[in-house]
Amino acid sequence: SQQGEEDPQALSIQEGENATMNCSYKTSINNLQWYRQNSGRGLVHLILIRSNEREKHSGRLRVTLDTSKKSSSLLITASRAADTASYFCATGSNDYKLSFGAGTTVTVRA
Amino acid sequence: EPEVTQTPSHQVTQMGQEVILRCVPISNHLYFYWYRQILGQKVEFLVSFYNNEISEKSEIFDDQFSVERPDGSNFTLKIRSTKLEDSAMYFCASSPPVSGNTIYFGEGSWLTVV
């Protein structure tokens, strides 16, 4: 399986701090996508990084990808209470489907 | 911004009943998917659909499940005879016709089987 596995499972930080979570996977990928899910809601796409890319930025988000280590990280800078959610990495292959990890639950304390 | 829409948002059904979950993918997308998430668990791939046929399906997607694109806009998931373990959030998703593109998800349909 090429499923991503996130680490840590849960993270609690103070508003304004940075949050970093990691994702590891097992087999070759075409791309890796990060999603956010608020409790009981849908999956919101955050960022996609392709296998030939090493780093991408989107607003307060920074994603890195190390294909040699089969790992990715998501950094949220200057966190806000609204960032409280579960974050999932999902690996994509050439067959178009995504394999999701178990997610990291982030709680941002005001 | 275009989005994937799903109905119903929540459905309660009795065990053994048939359920149809409906989705309207983003209009210029050609790949469609169903995923599910049992409460507290990972999001799991069920099926992908392209060019009016299933392109891939998981072990979960057994004979009780079927998908259909009845017209140019809707994409449906049918569960023929629901079981208690089918209780989950079902997500529809779609993506443009290029490998490695973003897959966009809908808000989901909560299915509770009692």
Tab-separated table of C-alpha atoms in Angstrom:
chain	number	residue	atom	x	y	z
A	1	SER	CA	0.000	0.000	0.000
A	2	GLN	CA	1.182	3.502	-0.691
A	3	GLN	CA	-0.988	5.074	2.013
A	4	GLY	CA	0.318	8.140	3.744
A	5	GLU	CA	0.708	8.021	7.477
A	6	GLU	CA	0.684	11.285	9.407
A	7	ASP	CA	2.681	12.141	12.452
A	8	PRO	CA	1.829	13.272	15.086
A	9	GLN	CA	-1.710	11.974	15.512
A	10	ALA	CA	-2.636	15.073	17.470
A	11	LEU	CA	-1.109	18.493	17.976
A	12	SER	CA	-2.135	21.292	20.312
A	13	ILE	CA	-0.605	24.729	19.875
A	14	GLN	CA	-1.149	28.321	20.940
A	15	GLU	CA	-2.560	30.799	18.463
A	16	GLY	CA	0.283	32.451	16.586
A	17	GLU	CA	2.594	29.444	16.814
A	18	ASN	CA	3.569	27.299	13.859
A	19	ALA	CA	2.222	23.790	13.379
A	20	THR	CA	4.209	21.111	11.610
A	21	MET	CA	2.948	17.696	10.669
A	22	ASN	CA	4.605	14.945	8.703
A	23	CYS	CA	3.459	12.299	6.282
A	24	SER	CA	5.273	9.132	5.255
A	25	TYR	CA	4.338	6.748	2.477
A	26	LYS	CA	5.569	3.461	1.115
A	27	THR	CA	5.672	3.342	-2.673
A	28	SER	CA	6.356	5.656	-5.622
A	29	ILE	CA	3.910	8.470	-6.116
A	30	ASN	CA	2.864	10.869	-8.821
A	31	ASN	CA	1.782	13.581	-6.404
A	32	LEU	CA	0.902	14.203	-2.777
A	33	GLN	CA	-2.062	16.294	-1.698
A	34	TRP	CA	-2.930	17.781	1.678
A	35	TYR	CA	-6.520	18.210	2.789
A	36	ARG	CA	-8.208	19.800	5.786
A	37	GLN	CA	-11.371	18.479	7.380
A	38	ASN	CA	-13.355	20.341	9.978
A	39	SER	CA	-15.303	18.053	12.275
A	40	GLY	CA	-18.050	16.262	10.364
A	41	ARG	CA	-17.471	18.275	7.216
A	42	GLY	CA	-16.018	17.716	3.778
A	43	LEU	CA	-12.408	17.537	2.658
A	44	VAL	CA	-10.988	20.877	1.636
A	45	HIS	CA	-8.036	20.733	-0.716
A	46	LEU	CA	-5.055	22.711	0.558
A	47	ILE	CA	-2.120	22.051	-1.703
A	48	LEU	CA	-0.787	19.575	-4.243
A	49	ILE	CA	2.901	18.858	-4.682
A	50	ARG	CA	4.141	16.770	-7.575
A	51	SER	CA	6.832	14.143	-7.303
A	52	ASN	CA	9.352	16.344	-9.133
A	53	GLU	CA	8.800	19.264	-6.758
A	54	ARG	CA	10.519	19.767	-3.416
A	55	GLU	CA	8.632	22.648	-1.857
A	56	LYS	CA	5.438	24.628	-2.403
A	57	HIS	CA	3.860	27.567	-0.664
A	58	SER	CA	0.280	28.730	-0.463
A	59	GLY	CA	-0.445	31.610	1.866
A	60	ARG	CA	0.499	30.455	5.383
A	61	LEU	CA	1.066	26.896	4.197
A	62	ARG	CA	4.397	25.389	3.259
A	63	VAL	CA	4.689	21.843	1.989
A	64	THR	CA	7.877	19.919	1.396
A	65	LEU	CA	8.369	16.603	-0.333
A	66	ASP	CA	11.372	14.316	-0.041
A	67	THR	CA	10.869	11.401	-2.411
A	68	SER	CA	14.123	9.760	-1.316
A	69	LYS	CA	12.751	9.486	2.208
A	70	LYS	CA	9.166	9.032	1.025
A	71	SER	CA	7.987	11.801	3.288
A	72	SER	CA	6.257	15.154	3.203
A	73	SER	CA	5.648	17.872	5.739
A	74	LEU	CA	2.970	20.517	6.095
A	75	LEU	CA	3.806	23.692	7.981
A	76	ILE	CA	1.095	26.135	8.999
A	77	THR	CA	2.635	29.419	10.091
A	78	ALA	CA	1.084	31.913	12.510
A	79	SER	CA	-1.770	29.585	13.353
A	80	ARG	CA	-5.280	30.841	14.041
A	81	ALA	CA	-8.198	29.327	15.917
A	82	ALA	CA	-9.850	28.692	12.526
A	83	ASP	CA	-6.995	26.328	11.641
A	84	THR	CA	-8.347	23.854	14.187
A	85	ALA	CA	-9.145	20.793	12.074
A	86	SER	CA	-7.858	17.414	10.977
A	87	TYR	CA	-5.209	17.431	8.277
A	88	PHE	CA	-4.724	14.543	5.893
A	89	CYS	CA	-2.073	13.733	3.387
A	90	ALA	CA	-3.140	11.713	0.374
A	91	THR	CA	-0.824	10.116	-2.125
A	92	GLY	CA	-1.732	9.966	-5.776
A	93	SER	CA	-0.475	7.557	-8.394
A	94	ASN	CA	-1.038	7.340	-12.131
A	95	ASP	CA	-4.328	5.572	-11.599
A	96	TYR	CA	-5.938	8.804	-10.393
A	97	LYS	CA	-7.095	7.561	-6.992
A	98	LEU	CA	-5.834	8.865	-3.656
A	99	SER	CA	-4.703	6.899	-0.637
A	100	PHE	CA	-5.289	8.743	2.620
A	101	GLY	CA	-3.495	8.638	5.915
A	102	ALA	CA	-5.174	8.649	9.302
A	103	GLY	CA	-4.700	12.383	9.747
A	104	THR	CA	-3.320	14.788	12.304
A	105	THR	CA	-5.808	16.549	14.559
A	106	VAL	CA	-4.679	20.107	15.174
A	107	THR	CA	-6.121	22.192	18.000
A	108	VAL	CA	-5.208	25.866	18.086
A	109	ARG	CA	-5.801	27.418	21.512
A	110	ALA	CA	-6.788	31.062	21.686
B	1	GLU	CA	-15.524	28.783	-7.319
B	2	PRO	CA	-16.964	25.576	-8.812
B	3	GLU	CA	-17.636	22.851	-6.289
B	4	VAL	CA	-18.816	19.287	-6.009
B	5	THR	CA	-22.289	19.128	-4.530
B	6	GLN	CA	-23.845	16.154	-2.795
B	7	THR	CA	-27.335	15.234	-1.676
B	8	PRO	CA	-28.646	14.320	0.773
B	9	SER	CA	-26.382	15.711	3.459
B	10	HIS	CA	-27.704	13.141	5.906
B	11	GLN	CA	-29.825	10.043	5.452
B	12	VAL	CA	-31.054	7.521	7.969
B	13	THR	CA	-32.166	4.212	6.539
B	14	GLN	CA	-33.218	0.828	7.805
B	15	MET	CA	-30.957	-2.151	7.318
B	16	GLY	CA	-31.748	-3.918	4.059
B	17	GLN	CA	-33.086	-0.816	2.337
B	18	GLU	CA	-31.645	0.585	-0.859
B	19	VAL	CA	-29.967	3.962	-0.761
B	20	ILE	CA	-28.963	6.300	-3.578
B	21	LEU	CA	-26.506	9.075	-2.902
B	22	ARG	CA	-26.313	11.805	-5.478
B	23	CYS	CA	-23.502	14.028	-6.629
B	24	VAL	CA	-22.999	16.796	-9.149
B	25	PRO	CA	-19.298	16.894	-10.029
B	26	ILE	CA	-17.539	20.015	-11.255
B	27	SER	CA	-18.754	20.585	-14.792
B	28	ASN	CA	-15.562	20.273	-16.850
B	29	HIS	CA	-14.194	17.325	-14.884
B	30	LEU	CA	-14.103	13.884	-16.422
B	31	TYR	CA	-12.992	11.668	-13.540
B	32	PHE	CA	-15.434	10.923	-10.754
B	33	TYR	CA	-14.962	9.109	-7.487
B	34	TRP	CA	-16.663	7.866	-4.374
B	35	TYR	CA	-14.804	7.609	-1.092
B	36	ARG	CA	-16.119	6.832	2.351
B	37	GLN	CA	-15.055	7.589	5.914
B	38	ILE	CA	-16.349	5.520	8.771
B	39	LEU	CA	-16.539	7.648	11.914
B	40	GLY	CA	-13.081	8.146	13.364
B	41	GLN	CA	-11.329	6.224	10.601
B	42	LYS	CA	-9.391	6.939	7.414
B	43	VAL	CA	-10.922	8.109	4.190
B	44	GLU	CA	-11.151	5.027	1.961
B	45	PHE	CA	-11.332	4.834	-1.814
B	46	LEU	CA	-14.383	3.056	-3.184
B	47	VAL	CA	-14.492	3.559	-6.935
B	48	SER	CA	-13.338	5.731	-9.812
B	49	PHE	CA	-15.362	6.336	-12.961
B	50	TYR	CA	-14.311	7.623	-16.352
B	51	ASN	CA	-15.865	7.618	-19.789
B	52	ASN	CA	-19.053	6.025	-18.485
B	53	GLU	CA	-17.401	3.069	-16.901
B	54	ILE	CA	-15.672	2.049	-13.693
B	55	SER	CA	-11.916	2.492	-14.060
B	56	GLU	CA	-10.965	1.104	-10.673
B	57	LYS	CA	-12.704	-0.176	-7.560
B	58	SER	CA	-11.599	-1.266	-4.123
B	59	GLU	CA	-12.390	-4.438	-2.203
B	60	ILE	CA	-15.057	-2.512	-0.323
B	61	PHE	CA	-16.981	-1.884	-3.553
B	62	ASP	CA	-18.688	-5.263	-3.758
B	63	ASP	CA	-21.848	-6.320	-5.578
B	64	GLN	CA	-23.986	-4.314	-3.177
B	65	PHE	CA	-22.570	-1.108	-4.623
B	66	SER	CA	-23.079	0.407	-8.044
B	67	VAL	CA	-22.415	3.757	-9.673
B	68	GLU	CA	-24.125	5.484	-12.522
B	69	ARG	CA	-23.948	8.681	-14.503
B	70	PRO	CA	-27.588	8.880	-15.565
B	71	ASP	CA	-27.225	12.186	-17.387
B	72	GLY	CA	-24.622	14.803	-18.193
B	73	SER	CA	-24.383	16.203	-14.693
B	74	ASN	CA	-25.248	13.663	-11.997
B	75	PHE	CA	-23.150	10.844	-10.584
B	76	THR	CA	-24.817	8.433	-8.190
B	77	LEU	CA	-23.789	5.748	-5.727
B	78	LYS	CA	-26.335	3.053	-5.005
B	79	ILE	CA	-26.141	0.655	-2.104
B	80	ARG	CA	-28.577	-2.142	-2.839
B	81	SER	CA	-29.214	-3.638	0.580
B	82	THR	CA	-27.651	-1.589	3.341
B	83	LYS	CA	-25.899	-3.128	6.318
B	84	LEU	CA	-25.088	-1.559	9.672
B	85	GLU	CA	-21.415	-1.381	8.678
B	86	ASP	CA	-22.291	0.806	5.684
B	87	SER	CA	-22.869	3.672	8.118
B	88	ALA	CA	-20.293	6.271	7.119
B	89	MET	CA	-19.728	9.608	5.459
B	90	TYR	CA	-19.682	9.124	1.696
B	91	PHE	CA	-17.699	11.637	-0.317
B	92	CYS	CA	-18.065	12.262	-4.002
B	93	ALA	CA	-15.075	13.766	-5.781
B	94	SER	CA	-14.050	14.803	-9.256
B	95	SER	CA	-10.885	15.778	-11.084
B	96	PRO	CA	-9.845	17.182	-14.445
B	97	PRO	CA	-8.756	14.779	-17.194
B	98	VAL	CA	-5.032	15.008	-16.504
B	99	SER	CA	-3.148	12.576	-14.313
B	100	GLY	CA	-1.852	14.051	-11.101
B	101	ASN	CA	-4.357	16.846	-10.798
B	102	THR	CA	-6.198	18.031	-7.738
B	103	ILE	CA	-9.140	15.893	-6.687
B	104	TYR	CA	-11.991	18.018	-5.368
B	105	PHE	CA	-14.328	16.625	-2.767
B	106	GLY	CA	-17.906	17.417	-1.891
B	107	GLU	CA	-19.215	18.046	1.616
B	108	GLY	CA	-20.254	14.433	1.985
B	109	SER	CA	-23.419	12.504	2.704
B	110	TRP	CA	-23.793	11.027	6.166
B	111	LEU	CA	-25.435	7.634	5.938
B	112	THR	CA	-26.728	6.076	9.113
B	113	VAL	CA	-28.058	2.533	8.858
B	114	VAL	CA	-30.262	1.453	11.778
